[in-house]
mmCIF file of C-alpha atoms in Angstrom:
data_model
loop_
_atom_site.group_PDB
_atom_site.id
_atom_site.type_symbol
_atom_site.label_atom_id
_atom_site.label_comp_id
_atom_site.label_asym_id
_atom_site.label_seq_id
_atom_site.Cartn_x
_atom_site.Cartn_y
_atom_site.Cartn_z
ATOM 1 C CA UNK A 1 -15.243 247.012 40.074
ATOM 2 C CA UNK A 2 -13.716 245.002 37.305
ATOM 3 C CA UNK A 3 -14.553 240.991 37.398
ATOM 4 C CA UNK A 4 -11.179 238.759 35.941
ATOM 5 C CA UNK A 5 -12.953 235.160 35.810
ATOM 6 C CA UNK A 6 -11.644 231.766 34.194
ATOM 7 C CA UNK A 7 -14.780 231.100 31.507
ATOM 8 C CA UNK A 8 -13.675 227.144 31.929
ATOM 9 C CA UNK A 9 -13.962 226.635 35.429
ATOM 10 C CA UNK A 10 -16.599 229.393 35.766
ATOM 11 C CA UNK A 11 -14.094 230.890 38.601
ATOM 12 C CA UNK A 12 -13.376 234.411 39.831
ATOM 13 C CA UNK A 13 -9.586 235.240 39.331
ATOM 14 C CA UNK A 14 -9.508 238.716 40.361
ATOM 15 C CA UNK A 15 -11.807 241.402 40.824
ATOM 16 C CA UNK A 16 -9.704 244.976 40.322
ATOM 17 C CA UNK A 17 -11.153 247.812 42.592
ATOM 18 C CA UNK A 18 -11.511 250.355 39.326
ATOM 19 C CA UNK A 19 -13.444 250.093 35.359
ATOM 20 C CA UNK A 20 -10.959 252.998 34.273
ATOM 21 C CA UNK A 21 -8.754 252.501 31.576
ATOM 22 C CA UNK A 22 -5.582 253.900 33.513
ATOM 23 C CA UNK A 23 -6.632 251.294 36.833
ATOM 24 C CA UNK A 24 -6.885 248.352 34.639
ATOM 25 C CA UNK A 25 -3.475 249.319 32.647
ATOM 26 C CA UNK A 26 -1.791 249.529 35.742
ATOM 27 C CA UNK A 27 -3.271 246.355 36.799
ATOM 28 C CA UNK A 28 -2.592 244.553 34.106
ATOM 29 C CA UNK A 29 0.887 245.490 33.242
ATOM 30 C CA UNK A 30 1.803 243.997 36.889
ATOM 31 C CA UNK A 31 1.695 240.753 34.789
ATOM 32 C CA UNK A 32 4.860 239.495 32.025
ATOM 33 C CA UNK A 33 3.794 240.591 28.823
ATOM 34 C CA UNK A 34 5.013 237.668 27.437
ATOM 35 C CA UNK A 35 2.007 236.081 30.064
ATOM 36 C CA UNK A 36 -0.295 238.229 28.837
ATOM 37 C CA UNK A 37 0.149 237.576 25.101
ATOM 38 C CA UNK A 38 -1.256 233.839 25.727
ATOM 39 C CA UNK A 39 -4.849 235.634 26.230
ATOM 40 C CA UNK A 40 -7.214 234.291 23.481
ATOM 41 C CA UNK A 41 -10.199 235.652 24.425
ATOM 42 C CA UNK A 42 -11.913 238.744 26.267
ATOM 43 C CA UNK A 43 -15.280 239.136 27.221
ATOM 44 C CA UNK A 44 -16.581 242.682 27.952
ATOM 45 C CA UNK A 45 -19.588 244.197 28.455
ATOM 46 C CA UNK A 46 -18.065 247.867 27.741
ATOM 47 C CA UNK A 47 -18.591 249.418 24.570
ATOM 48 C CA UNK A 48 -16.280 252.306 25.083
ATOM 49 C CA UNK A 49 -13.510 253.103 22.834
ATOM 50 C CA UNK A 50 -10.233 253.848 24.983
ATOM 51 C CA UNK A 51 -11.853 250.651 26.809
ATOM 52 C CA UNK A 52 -11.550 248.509 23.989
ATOM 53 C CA UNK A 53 -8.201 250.129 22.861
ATOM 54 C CA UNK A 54 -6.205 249.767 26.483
ATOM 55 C CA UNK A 55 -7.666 245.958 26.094
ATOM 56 C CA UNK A 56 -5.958 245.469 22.794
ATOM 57 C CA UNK A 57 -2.788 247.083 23.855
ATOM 58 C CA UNK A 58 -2.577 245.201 26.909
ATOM 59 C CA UNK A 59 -3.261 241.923 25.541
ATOM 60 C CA UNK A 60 -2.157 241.869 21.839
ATOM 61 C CA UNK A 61 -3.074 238.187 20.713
ATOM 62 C CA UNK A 62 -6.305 238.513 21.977
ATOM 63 C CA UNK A 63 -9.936 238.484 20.342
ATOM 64 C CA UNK A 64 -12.203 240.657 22.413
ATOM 65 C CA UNK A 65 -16.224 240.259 22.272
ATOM 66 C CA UNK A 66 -18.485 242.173 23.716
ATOM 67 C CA UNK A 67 -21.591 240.276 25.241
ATOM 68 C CA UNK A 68 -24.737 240.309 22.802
ATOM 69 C CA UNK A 69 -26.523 241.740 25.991
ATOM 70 C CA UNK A 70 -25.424 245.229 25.924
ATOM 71 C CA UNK A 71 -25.723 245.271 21.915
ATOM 72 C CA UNK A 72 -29.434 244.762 22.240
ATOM 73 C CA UNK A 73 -28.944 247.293 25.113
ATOM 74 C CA UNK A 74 -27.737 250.119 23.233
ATOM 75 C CA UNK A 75 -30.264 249.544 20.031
ATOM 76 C CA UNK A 76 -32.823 249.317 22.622
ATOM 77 C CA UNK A 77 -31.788 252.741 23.640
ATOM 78 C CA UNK A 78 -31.614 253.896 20.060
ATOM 79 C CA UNK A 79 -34.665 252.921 19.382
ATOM 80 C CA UNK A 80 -36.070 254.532 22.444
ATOM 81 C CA UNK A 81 -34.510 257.627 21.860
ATOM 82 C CA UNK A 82 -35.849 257.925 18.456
ATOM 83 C CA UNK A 83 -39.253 257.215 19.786
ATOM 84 C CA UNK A 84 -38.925 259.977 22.101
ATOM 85 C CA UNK A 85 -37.557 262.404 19.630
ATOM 86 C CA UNK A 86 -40.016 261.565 16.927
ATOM 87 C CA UNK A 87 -42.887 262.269 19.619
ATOM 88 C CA UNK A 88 -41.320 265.944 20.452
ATOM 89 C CA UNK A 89 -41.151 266.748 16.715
ATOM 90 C CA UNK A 90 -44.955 265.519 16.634
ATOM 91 C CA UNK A 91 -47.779 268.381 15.852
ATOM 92 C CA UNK A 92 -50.791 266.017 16.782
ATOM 93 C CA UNK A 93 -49.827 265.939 20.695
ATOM 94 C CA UNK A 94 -52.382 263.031 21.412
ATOM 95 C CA UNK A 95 -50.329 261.399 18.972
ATOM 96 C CA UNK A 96 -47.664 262.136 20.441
ATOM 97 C CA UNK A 97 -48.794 261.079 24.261
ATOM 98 C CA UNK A 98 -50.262 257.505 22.423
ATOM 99 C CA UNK A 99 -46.792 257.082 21.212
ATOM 100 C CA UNK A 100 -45.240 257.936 24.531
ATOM 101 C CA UNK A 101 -47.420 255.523 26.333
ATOM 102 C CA UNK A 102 -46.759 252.517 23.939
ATOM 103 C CA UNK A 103 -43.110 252.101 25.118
ATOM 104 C CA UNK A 104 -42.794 248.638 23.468
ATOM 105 C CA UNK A 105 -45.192 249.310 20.233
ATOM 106 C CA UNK A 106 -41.972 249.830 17.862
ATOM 107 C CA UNK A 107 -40.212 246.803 19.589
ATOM 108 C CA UNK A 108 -43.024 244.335 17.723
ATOM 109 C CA UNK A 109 -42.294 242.367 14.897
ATOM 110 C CA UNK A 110 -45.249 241.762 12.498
ATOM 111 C CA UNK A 111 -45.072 239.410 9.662
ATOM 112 C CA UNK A 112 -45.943 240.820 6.028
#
């Protein structure tokens, strides 16, 4: 599902059945364009492209954001990832399995 809410009033507007980029057009372009050009802000927690493209198209005066949430999401994934490839690529497998086991040992900041 797809949450519409008012950010000043903290109220749910809509909630549209589908995420997909054709639901939402179809959605969306139920409204006057001229309506939805007076959009100033989106909020999304989708990092896809065509997401971020039918957004723009659809509401043209717009800024969109996307929540600082799923940023630290994805880098967290990165990071994982990396961990995880770094340990295959690893000759010393006790190494390896001491890296595996210390999920949050790269996520540590140490002052130098």
């Amino acid at each position: 599902a797809f949450h519409i809410g008012d950010l000043i009033n903290g109220k749910t507007i809509d909630i549209v059945e589908g995420r997909k980029a054709n639901c939402l057009k179809r959605y969306f372009r139920g409204f006057p364009y001229n309506e939805r050009k007076k959009v100033k802000i989106i909020i999304m927690d989708h990092l896809s492209h065509a997401f971020y493209s039918a957004m723009k198209s659809l509401f043209p005066k717009s800024s969109i954001i996307i929540d600082r949430f799923h940023y630290v999401r994805l880098l967290n994934d990165s990071l994982k990832n990396s961990r995880l490839d770094t340990c295959s690529k690893l000759s010393n497998k006790a190494l390896a399995k001491s890296i595996k086991r210390h999920l949050h040992l790269f996520d540590k900041y140490k002052k130098t």
